[in-house]
Every structure is written in C-alpha cells, then in structure tokens.
CSV table of C-alpha atoms in Angstrom, one decimal:
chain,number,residue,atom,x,y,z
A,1,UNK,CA,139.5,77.0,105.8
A,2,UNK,CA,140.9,73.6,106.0
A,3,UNK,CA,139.2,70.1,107.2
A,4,UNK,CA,140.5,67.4,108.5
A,5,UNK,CA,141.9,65.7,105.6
A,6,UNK,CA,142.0,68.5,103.3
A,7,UNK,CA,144.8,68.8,101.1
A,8,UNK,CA,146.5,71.1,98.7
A,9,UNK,CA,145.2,70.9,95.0
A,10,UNK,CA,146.8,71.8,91.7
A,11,UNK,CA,143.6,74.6,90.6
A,12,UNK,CA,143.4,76.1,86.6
A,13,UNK,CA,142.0,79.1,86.2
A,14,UNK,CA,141.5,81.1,82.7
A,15,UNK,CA,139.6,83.9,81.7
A,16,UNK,CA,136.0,84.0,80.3
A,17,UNK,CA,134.9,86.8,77.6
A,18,UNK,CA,134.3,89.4,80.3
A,19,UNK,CA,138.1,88.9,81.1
A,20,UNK,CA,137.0,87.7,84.5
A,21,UNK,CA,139.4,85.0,86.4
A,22,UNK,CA,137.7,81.6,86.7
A,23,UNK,CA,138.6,78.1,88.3
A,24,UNK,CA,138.3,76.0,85.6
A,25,UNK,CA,139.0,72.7,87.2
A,26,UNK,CA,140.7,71.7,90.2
A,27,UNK,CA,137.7,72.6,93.0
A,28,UNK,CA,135.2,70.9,94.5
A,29,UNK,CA,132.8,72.9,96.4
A,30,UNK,CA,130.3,71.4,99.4
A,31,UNK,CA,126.9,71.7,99.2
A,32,UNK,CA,127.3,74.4,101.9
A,33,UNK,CA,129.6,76.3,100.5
A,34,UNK,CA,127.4,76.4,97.5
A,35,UNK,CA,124.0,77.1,98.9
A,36,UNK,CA,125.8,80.6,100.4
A,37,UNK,CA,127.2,81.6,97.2
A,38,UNK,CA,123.7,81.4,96.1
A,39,UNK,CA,122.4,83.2,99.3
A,40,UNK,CA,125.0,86.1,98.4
A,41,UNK,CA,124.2,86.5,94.7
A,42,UNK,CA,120.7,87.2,96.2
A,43,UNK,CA,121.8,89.6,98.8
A,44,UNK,CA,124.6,91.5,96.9
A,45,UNK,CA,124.2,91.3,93.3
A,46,UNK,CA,126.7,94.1,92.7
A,47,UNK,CA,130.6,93.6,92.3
A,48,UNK,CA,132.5,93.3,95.3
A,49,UNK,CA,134.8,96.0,96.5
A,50,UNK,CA,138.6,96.1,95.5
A,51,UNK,CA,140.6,95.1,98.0
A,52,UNK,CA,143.5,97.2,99.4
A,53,UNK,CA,146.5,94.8,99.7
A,54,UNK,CA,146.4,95.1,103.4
A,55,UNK,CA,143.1,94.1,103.5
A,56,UNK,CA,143.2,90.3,102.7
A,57,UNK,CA,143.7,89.6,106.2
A,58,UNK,CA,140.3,88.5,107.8
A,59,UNK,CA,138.3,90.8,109.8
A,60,UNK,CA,137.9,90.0,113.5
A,61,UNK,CA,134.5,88.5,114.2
A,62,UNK,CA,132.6,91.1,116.7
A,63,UNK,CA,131.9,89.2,120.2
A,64,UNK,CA,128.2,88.0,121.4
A,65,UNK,CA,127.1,88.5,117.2
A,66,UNK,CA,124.5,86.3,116.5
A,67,UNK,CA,125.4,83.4,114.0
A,68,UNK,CA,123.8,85.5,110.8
A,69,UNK,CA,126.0,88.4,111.5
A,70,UNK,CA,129.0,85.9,111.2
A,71,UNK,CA,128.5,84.9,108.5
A,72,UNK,CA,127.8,87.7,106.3
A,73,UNK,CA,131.3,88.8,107.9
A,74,UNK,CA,132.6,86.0,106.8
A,75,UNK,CA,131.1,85.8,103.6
A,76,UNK,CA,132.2,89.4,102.9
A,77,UNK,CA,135.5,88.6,104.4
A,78,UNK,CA,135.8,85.9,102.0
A,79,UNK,CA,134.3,88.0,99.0
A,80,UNK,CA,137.1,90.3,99.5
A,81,UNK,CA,139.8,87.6,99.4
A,82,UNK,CA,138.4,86.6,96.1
A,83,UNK,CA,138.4,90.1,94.9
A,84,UNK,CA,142.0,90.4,95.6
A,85,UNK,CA,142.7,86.7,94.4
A,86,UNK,CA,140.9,87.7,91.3
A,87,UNK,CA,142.3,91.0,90.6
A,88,UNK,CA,146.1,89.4,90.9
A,89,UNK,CA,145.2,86.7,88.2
A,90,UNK,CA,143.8,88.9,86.1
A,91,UNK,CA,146.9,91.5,86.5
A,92,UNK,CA,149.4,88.1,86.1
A,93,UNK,CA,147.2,87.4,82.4
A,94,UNK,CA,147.3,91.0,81.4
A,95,UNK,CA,151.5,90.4,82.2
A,96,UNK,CA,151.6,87.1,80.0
A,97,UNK,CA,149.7,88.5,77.1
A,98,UNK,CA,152.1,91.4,77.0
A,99,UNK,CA,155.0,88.8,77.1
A,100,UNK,CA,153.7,86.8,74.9
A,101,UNK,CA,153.3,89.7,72.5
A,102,UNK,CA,156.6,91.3,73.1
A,103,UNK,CA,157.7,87.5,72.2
A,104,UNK,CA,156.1,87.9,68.8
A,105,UNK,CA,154.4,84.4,69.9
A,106,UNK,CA,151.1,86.1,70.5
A,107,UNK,CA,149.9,85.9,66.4
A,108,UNK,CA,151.4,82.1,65.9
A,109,UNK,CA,148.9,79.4,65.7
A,110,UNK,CA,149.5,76.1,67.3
A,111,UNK,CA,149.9,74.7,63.9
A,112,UNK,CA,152.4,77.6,62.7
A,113,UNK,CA,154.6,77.0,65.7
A,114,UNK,CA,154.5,73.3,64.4
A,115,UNK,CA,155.6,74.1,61.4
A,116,UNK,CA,158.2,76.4,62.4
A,117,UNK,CA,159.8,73.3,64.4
A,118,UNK,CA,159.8,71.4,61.6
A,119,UNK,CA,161.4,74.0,59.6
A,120,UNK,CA,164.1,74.7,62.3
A,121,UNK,CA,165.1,70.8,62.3
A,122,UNK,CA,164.8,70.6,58.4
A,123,UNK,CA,167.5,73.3,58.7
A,124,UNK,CA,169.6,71.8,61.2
A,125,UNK,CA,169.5,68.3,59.2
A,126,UNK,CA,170.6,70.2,56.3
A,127,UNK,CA,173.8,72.0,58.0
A,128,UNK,CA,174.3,68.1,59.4
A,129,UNK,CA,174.2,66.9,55.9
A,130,UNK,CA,176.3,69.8,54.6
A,131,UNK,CA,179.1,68.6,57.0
A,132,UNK,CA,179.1,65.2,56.2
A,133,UNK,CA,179.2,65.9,51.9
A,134,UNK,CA,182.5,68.5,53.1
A,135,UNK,CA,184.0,65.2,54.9
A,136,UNK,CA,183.3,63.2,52.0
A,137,UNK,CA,184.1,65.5,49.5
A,138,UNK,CA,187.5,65.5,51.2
A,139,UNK,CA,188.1,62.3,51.5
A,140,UNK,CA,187.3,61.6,47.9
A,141,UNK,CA,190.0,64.5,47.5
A,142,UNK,CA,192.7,62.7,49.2
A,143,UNK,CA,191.5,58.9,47.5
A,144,UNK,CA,191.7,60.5,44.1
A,145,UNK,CA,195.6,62.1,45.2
A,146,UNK,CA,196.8,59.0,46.7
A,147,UNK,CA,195.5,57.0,42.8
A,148,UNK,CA,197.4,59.4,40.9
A,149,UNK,CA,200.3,59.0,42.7
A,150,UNK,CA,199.9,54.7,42.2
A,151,UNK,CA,199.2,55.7,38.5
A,152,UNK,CA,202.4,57.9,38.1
A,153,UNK,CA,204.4,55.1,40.2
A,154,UNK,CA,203.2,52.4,37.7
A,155,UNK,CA,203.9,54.3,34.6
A,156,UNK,CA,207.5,54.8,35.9
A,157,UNK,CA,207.6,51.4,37.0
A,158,UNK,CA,206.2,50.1,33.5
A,159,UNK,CA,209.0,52.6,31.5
A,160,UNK,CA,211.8,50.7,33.8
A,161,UNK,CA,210.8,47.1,32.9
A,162,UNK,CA,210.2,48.3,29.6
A,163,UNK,CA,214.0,49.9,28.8
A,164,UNK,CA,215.0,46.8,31.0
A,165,UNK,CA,213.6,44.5,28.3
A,166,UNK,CA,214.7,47.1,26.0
A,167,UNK,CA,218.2,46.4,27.4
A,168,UNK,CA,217.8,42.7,27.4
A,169,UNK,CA,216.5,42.2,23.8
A,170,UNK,CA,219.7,44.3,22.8
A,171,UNK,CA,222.0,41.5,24.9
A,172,UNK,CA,220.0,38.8,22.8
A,173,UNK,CA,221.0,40.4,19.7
A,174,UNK,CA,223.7,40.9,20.7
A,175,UNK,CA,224.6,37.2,21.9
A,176,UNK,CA,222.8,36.0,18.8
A,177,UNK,CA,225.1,37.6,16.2
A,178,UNK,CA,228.2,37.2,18.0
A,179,UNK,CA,227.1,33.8,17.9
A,180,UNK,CA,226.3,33.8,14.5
A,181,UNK,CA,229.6,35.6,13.4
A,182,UNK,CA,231.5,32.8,15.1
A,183,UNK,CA,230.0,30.2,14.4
C-alpha cells in the first residue's frame, strides 16, 4: 500500500455518535482511492463482515482475472482490514472508558480537574508553610531562652555592683569618720 515516498503518519481517530471509529485527521486520501470508496458505497451499502483475526491477511488474487475482478478483491480485501482495524479501536475505547471510569475520572470536567490541581497545591503550600511557622516558632523559642538568660545574668550582675558600691560607700563612711574622729 506504500508509494514511493510515502511515509508513516501520526493518524487520530475518535468515535462519532453511532460509536463507530473514525480518522479524524492525519489521512489524505487520492482522488482514486476516493472515487472507489464511492463506487463501493454503491455496490455494497450494507456493513462489512467481521473479520476473524486470521483473516487480515490479504487474499491471493485469482490468476488470468480480469482487472474488475481485482479490484473488488481488493476492495473487499481492504474492507475487511478496516473491519478488523475498526473493531480493535472500538474494543481499545470501550477498554479506556472502563478505565477511565474505574479511575473515578470519567464524571470530572476539564475544569473540575483544574480545580482539583489547584486545590492539591493550595494544600501542599499550606503543609510548606506549616513547616516553616514550626521552624520559626522554634527559633523564637530558643531567642526568647537565650534573653532570659542575658536578663537573669544582668540582674546578678547589677546586685554585684550594687552590694560592691554598697561595700564601697560603707569604706567612705567609714574613712570619713575615722577622719573626722581624728582630726
């Protein structure tokens, strides 16, 4: 099925409302290819066979058959292929949607998953923030220890100088009256 310079293309498919597998971008068709799609919707109108999983590979092309007879083989060869190809999809969607329902994601809007990222990181700034306030709750813990112990350090401090000028202003009045009584 290939040309010379045919290459391999990235192809979406998705379902329409009959739940039927459809390329939804990705394909460009010839004009030949097109005009016997056409021809076959005229021919065969009804819904291709199903496909054993055997049967995808091509069926030989009968000797001496006249070029008509090819291509309806051909055409129904490639029917069949599409059949199967069609079938899979459909059977890999039916697999997501259960996944995606198993996943509870199935009834979340776009813009409730959204929201429920912005509610996960709200939460995760708030357990940040809670971390941070315990480290600076402790800090302020260990400041407000280490000024209570300068405080006590001072008062003890300011009770020594204070009996030392105790002490000294005893030793003046003391060095006043003996000067006084001698003199």
């Amino acid at each position: 099925m290939g040309a010379n310079g045919s290459t391999a293309r990235k192809v979406s498919f998705g379902l329409d409302e009959n739940e039927k597998v459809t390329v939804i971008e990705g394909v460009k068709l010839s004009e030949d290819v097109l005009r016997r799609m056409r021809e076959s919707q005229g021919f065969d109108s009804a819904k291709p066979p199903k496909s054993k999983p055997d049967s995808h590979k091509p069926t030989p092309i009968p000797t001496g058959s006249s070029s008509t007879e090819i291509q309806e083989e051909l055409r129904k060869d490639f029917e069949r292929q599409q059949a199967l190809v069609q079938e899979q999809l459909s059977r890999l969607a039916q697999r997501e949607r259960e996944t995606a329902v198993t996943a509870g994601l199935d009834d979340l809007t776009p813009a409730l998953l959204i929201e429920k990222g912005k509610a996960h990181e709200e939460q995760a700034k708030v357990k940040m923030l809670a971390r941070q306030l315990e480290r600076k709750e402790k800090e302020l813990e260990s400041i407000s220890c280490f000024y209570k112990d300068q405080l006590e350090t001072l008062e003890k401090k300011t009770l020594h100088c204070s009996r030392l000028a105790q002490q000294y202003m005893n030793c003046v009045q003391q060095a006043k009256s003996a000067l006084t009584n001698h003199g």
